[in-house]
CSV table of C-alpha atoms in Angstrom, one decimal:
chain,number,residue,atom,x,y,z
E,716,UNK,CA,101.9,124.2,302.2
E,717,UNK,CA,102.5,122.7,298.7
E,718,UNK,CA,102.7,125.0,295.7
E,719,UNK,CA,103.5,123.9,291.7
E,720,UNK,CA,104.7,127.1,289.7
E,721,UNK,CA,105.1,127.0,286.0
E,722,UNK,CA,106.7,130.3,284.9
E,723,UNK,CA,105.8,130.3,281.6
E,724,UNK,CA,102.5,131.5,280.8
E,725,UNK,CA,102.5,130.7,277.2
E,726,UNK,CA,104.9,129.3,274.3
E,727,UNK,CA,104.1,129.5,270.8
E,728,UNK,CA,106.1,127.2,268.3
E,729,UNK,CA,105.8,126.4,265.0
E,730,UNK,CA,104.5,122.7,263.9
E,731,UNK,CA,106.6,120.3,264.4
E,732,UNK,CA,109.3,122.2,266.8
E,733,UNK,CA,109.7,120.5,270.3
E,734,UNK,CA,108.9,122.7,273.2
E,735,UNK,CA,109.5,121.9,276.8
E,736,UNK,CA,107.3,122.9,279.6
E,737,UNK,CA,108.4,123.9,283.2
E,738,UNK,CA,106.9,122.8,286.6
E,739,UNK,CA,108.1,123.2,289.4
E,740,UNK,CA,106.8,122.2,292.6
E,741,UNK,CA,107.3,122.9,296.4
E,742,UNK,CA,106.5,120.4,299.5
E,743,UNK,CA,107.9,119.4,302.6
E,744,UNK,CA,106.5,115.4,302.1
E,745,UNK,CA,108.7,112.6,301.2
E,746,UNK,CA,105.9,111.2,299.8
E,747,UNK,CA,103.9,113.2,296.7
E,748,UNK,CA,102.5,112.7,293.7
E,749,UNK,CA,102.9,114.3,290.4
E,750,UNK,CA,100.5,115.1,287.3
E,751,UNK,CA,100.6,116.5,284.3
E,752,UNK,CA,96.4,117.2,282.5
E,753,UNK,CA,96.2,118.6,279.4
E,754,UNK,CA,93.2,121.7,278.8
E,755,UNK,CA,92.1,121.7,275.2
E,756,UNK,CA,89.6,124.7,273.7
E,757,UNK,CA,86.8,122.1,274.6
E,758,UNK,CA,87.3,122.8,278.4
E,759,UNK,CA,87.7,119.3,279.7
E,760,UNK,CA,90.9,118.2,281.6
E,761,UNK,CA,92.4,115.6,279.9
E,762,UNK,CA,95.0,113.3,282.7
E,763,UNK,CA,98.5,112.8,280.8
E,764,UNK,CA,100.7,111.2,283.3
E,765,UNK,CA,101.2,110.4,287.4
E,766,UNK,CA,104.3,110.4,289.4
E,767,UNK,CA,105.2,109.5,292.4
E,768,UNK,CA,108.1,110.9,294.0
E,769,UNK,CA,109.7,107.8,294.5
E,770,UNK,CA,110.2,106.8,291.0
E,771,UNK,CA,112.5,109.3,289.8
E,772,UNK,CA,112.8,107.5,285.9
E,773,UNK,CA,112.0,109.6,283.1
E,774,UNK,CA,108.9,108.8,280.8
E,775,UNK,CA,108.0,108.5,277.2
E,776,UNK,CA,104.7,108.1,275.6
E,777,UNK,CA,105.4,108.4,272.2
E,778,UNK,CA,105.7,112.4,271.3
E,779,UNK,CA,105.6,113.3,275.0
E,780,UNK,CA,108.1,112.6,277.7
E,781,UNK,CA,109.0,114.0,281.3
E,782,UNK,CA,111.5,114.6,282.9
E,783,UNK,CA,111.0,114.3,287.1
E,784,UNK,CA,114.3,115.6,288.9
E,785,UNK,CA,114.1,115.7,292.7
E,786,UNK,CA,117.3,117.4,293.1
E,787,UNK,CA,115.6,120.2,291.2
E,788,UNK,CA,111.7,119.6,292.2
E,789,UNK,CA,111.1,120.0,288.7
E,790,UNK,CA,108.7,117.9,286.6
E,791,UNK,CA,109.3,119.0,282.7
E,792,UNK,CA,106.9,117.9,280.1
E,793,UNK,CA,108.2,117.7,276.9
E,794,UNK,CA,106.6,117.4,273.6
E,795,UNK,CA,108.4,116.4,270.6
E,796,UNK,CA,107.4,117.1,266.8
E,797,UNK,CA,104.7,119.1,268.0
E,798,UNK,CA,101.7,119.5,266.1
E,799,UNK,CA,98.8,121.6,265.9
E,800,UNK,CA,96.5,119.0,268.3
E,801,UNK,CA,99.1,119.7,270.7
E,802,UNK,CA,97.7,123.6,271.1
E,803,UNK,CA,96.1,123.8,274.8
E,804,UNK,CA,96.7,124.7,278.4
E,805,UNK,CA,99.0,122.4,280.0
E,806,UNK,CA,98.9,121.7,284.0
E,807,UNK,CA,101.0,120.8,285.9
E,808,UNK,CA,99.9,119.2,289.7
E,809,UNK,CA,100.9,118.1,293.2
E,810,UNK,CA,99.6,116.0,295.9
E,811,UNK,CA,100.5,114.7,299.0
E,812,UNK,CA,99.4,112.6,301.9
E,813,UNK,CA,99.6,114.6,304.3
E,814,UNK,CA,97.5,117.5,303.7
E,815,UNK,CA,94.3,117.5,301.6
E,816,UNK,CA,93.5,115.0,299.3
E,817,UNK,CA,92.6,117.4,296.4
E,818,UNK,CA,95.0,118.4,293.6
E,819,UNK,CA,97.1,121.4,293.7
E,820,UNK,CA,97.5,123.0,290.1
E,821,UNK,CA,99.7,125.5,289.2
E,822,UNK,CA,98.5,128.4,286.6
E,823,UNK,CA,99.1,126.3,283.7
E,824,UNK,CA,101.2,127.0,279.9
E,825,UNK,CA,99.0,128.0,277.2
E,826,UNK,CA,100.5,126.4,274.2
E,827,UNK,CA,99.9,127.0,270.6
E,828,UNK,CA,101.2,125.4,267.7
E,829,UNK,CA,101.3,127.4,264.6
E,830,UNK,CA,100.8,125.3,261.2
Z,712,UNK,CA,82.6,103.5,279.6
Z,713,UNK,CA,80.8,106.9,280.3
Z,714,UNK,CA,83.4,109.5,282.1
Z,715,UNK,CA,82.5,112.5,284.3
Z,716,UNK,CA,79.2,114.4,283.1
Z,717,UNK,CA,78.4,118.0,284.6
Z,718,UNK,CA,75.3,119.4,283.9
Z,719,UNK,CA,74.5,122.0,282.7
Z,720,UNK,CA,77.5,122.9,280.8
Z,721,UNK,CA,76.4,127.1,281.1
Z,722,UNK,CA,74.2,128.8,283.2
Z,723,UNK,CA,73.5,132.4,283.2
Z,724,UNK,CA,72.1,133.9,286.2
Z,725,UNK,CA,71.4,137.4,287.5
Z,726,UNK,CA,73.0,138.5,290.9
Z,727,UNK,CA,71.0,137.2,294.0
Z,728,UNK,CA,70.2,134.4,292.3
Z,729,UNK,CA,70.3,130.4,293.3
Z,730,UNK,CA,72.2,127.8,291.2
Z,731,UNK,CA,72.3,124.4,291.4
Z,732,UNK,CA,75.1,122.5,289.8
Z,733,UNK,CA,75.0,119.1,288.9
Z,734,UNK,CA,77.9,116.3,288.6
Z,735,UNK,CA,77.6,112.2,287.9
Z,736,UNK,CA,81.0,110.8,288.4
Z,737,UNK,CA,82.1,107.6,286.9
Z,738,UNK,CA,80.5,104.8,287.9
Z,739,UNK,CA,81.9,102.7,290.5
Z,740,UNK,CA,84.2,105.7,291.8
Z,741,UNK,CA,83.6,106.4,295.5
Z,742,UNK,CA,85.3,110.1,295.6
Z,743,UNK,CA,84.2,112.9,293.8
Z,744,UNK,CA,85.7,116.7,294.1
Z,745,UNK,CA,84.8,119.9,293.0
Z,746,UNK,CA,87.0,122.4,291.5
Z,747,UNK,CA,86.1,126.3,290.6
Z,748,UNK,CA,88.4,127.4,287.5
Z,749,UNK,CA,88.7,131.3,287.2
Z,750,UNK,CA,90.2,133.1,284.0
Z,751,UNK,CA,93.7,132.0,283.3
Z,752,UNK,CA,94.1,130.0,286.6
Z,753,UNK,CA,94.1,126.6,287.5
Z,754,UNK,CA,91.2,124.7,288.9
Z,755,UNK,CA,91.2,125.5,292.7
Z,756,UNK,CA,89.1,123.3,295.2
Z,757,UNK,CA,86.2,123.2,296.7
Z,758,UNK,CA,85.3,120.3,298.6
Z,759,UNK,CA,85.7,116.5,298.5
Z,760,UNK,CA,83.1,114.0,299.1
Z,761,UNK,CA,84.4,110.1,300.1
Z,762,UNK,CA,80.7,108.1,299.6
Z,763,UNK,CA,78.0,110.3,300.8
Z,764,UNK,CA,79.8,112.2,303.4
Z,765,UNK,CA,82.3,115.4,302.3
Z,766,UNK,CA,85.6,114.0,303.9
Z,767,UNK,CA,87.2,118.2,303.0
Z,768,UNK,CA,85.3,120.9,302.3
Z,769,UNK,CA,87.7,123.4,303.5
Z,770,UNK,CA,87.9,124.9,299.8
Z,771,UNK,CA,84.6,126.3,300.0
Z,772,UNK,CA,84.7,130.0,300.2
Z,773,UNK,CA,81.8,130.9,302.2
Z,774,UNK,CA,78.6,129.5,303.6
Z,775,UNK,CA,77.0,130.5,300.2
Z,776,UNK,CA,78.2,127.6,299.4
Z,777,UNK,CA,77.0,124.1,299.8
Z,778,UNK,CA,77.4,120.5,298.0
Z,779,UNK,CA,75.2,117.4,299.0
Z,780,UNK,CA,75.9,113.7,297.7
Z,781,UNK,CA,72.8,112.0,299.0
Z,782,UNK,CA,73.8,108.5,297.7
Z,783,UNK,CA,77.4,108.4,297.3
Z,784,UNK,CA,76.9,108.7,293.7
Z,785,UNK,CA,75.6,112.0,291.9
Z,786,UNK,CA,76.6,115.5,293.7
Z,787,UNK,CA,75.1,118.9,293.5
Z,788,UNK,CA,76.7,122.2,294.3
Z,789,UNK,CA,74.2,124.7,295.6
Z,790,UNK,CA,75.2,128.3,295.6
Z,791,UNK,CA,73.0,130.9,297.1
Z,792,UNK,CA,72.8,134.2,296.5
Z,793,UNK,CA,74.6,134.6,293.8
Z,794,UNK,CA,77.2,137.6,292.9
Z,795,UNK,CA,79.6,138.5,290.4
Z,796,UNK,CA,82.8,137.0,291.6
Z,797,UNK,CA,81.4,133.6,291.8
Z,798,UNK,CA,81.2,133.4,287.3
Z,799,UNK,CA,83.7,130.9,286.5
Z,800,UNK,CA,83.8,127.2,285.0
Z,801,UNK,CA,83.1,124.6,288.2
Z,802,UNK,CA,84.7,121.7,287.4
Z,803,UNK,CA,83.7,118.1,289.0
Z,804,UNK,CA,86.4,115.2,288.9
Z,805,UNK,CA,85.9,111.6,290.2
Z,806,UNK,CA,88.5,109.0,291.5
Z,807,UNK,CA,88.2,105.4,292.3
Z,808,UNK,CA,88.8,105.5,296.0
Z,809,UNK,CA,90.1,108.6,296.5
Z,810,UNK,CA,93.5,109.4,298.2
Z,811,UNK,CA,96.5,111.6,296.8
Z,812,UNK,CA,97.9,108.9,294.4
Z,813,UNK,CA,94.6,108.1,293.0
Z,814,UNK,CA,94.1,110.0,289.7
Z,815,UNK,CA,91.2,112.3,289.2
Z,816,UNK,CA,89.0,111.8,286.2
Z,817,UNK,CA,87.5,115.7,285.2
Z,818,UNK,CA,84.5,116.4,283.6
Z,819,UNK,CA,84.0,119.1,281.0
Z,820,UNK,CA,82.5,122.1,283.7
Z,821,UNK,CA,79.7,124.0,283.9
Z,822,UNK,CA,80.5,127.8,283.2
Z,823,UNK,CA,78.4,129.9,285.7
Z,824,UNK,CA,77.9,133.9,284.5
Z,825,UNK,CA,76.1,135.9,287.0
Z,826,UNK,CA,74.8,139.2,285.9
């Protein structure tokens, strides 16, 4: 069965800090994809970024970047010069070919930037 | 172009109850999930339609539950019988084709209360 675990439940950093958030993910496949969706107060899931697990080079997208280790079966998102937009729930996700189609989410990171 | 639309976006109801819940994907995207997000956790799913037909509906958690997506295009969720554990947000996502590297599109949930 697949399962995406990010520890922390929430991080608070003052404006313009960078703050790093942990997933970490658990499958048997070769073959999976990653996501990252970002949860503002509005409710609406908002995609960031997809991996798969073959392209192990890091990302950046101008504040945010990710860092996708296999060795590790982590898949960081960090966000650099944070600012008080940045303030939502954060979720991290796995699928796979395999098994169901549908998204497996972890619990997600409640972020807040503080001006 | 227009993104995933759930109506309505809340919906009080007293227990015993039926509730209809209504999603219109993107247009032109042939798979269309449904998600039920509880306090503090990630969206969990439901069921998956591919065109009219639900390819996975092994999310569901009982036979109170129902979703129908008579033309491949808008879907309803039907719960009967409401209770208490069911309030949450139901969340409705979209994909072009479906499959696990295809990226879901979310819309911004309908937040059920039963009484």
């Amino acid at each position: 069965a697949q399962k995406v675990t990010q520890a922390q439940t929430e991080i608070s950093v003052v404006e313009k800090e960078d703050v790093t958030l942990d997933c970490v993910y658990e499958t048997r496949d070769t073959t999976y994809y990653l996501f990252w969706y970002k949860q503002p107060p509005s409710g609406e899931l908002v995609f960031l970024i997809r991996r798969n697990s073959f392209d192990e080079q890091n990302e950046i997208s101008g504040r945010y970047s990710w860092n996708f280790q296999k060795s590790t079966s982590s898949f960081n998102f960090t966000i650099t010069a944070s600012q008080v937009v940045d303030s939502a729930v954060y979720f991290c996700a796995l699928s796979v070919p395999s098994g169901n189609t549908p998204l497996v989410f972890g619990k997600g990171t409640r972020l807040s930037v503080i001006a | 172009g227009a993104g995933v639309s759930q109506t309505p976006s809340n919906k009080v109801t007293e227990k015993g109850k039926y509730v209809e819940l209504r999603c219109d994907p993107i247009s032109g995207h042939t798979a269309l999930y449904w998600y039920r997000q509880s306090l503090g956790q990630g969206p969990e799913f439901l069921i998956y339609f591919q065109g009219t037909g639900a390819a996975d509906d092994s999310g569901l958690p009982n036979d109170r539950f129902f979703a129908v997506r008579p033309e491949g295009s808008v879907s309803t969720l039907k719960i009967q019988r409401t209770e208490r554990g069911d309030s949450a947000v139901y969340l409705c996502a979209s994909s072009l084709s479906g499959g696990p590297a295809d990226t879901q599109y979310f819309g911004p949930g309908t937040r059920l209360t039963v009484l």
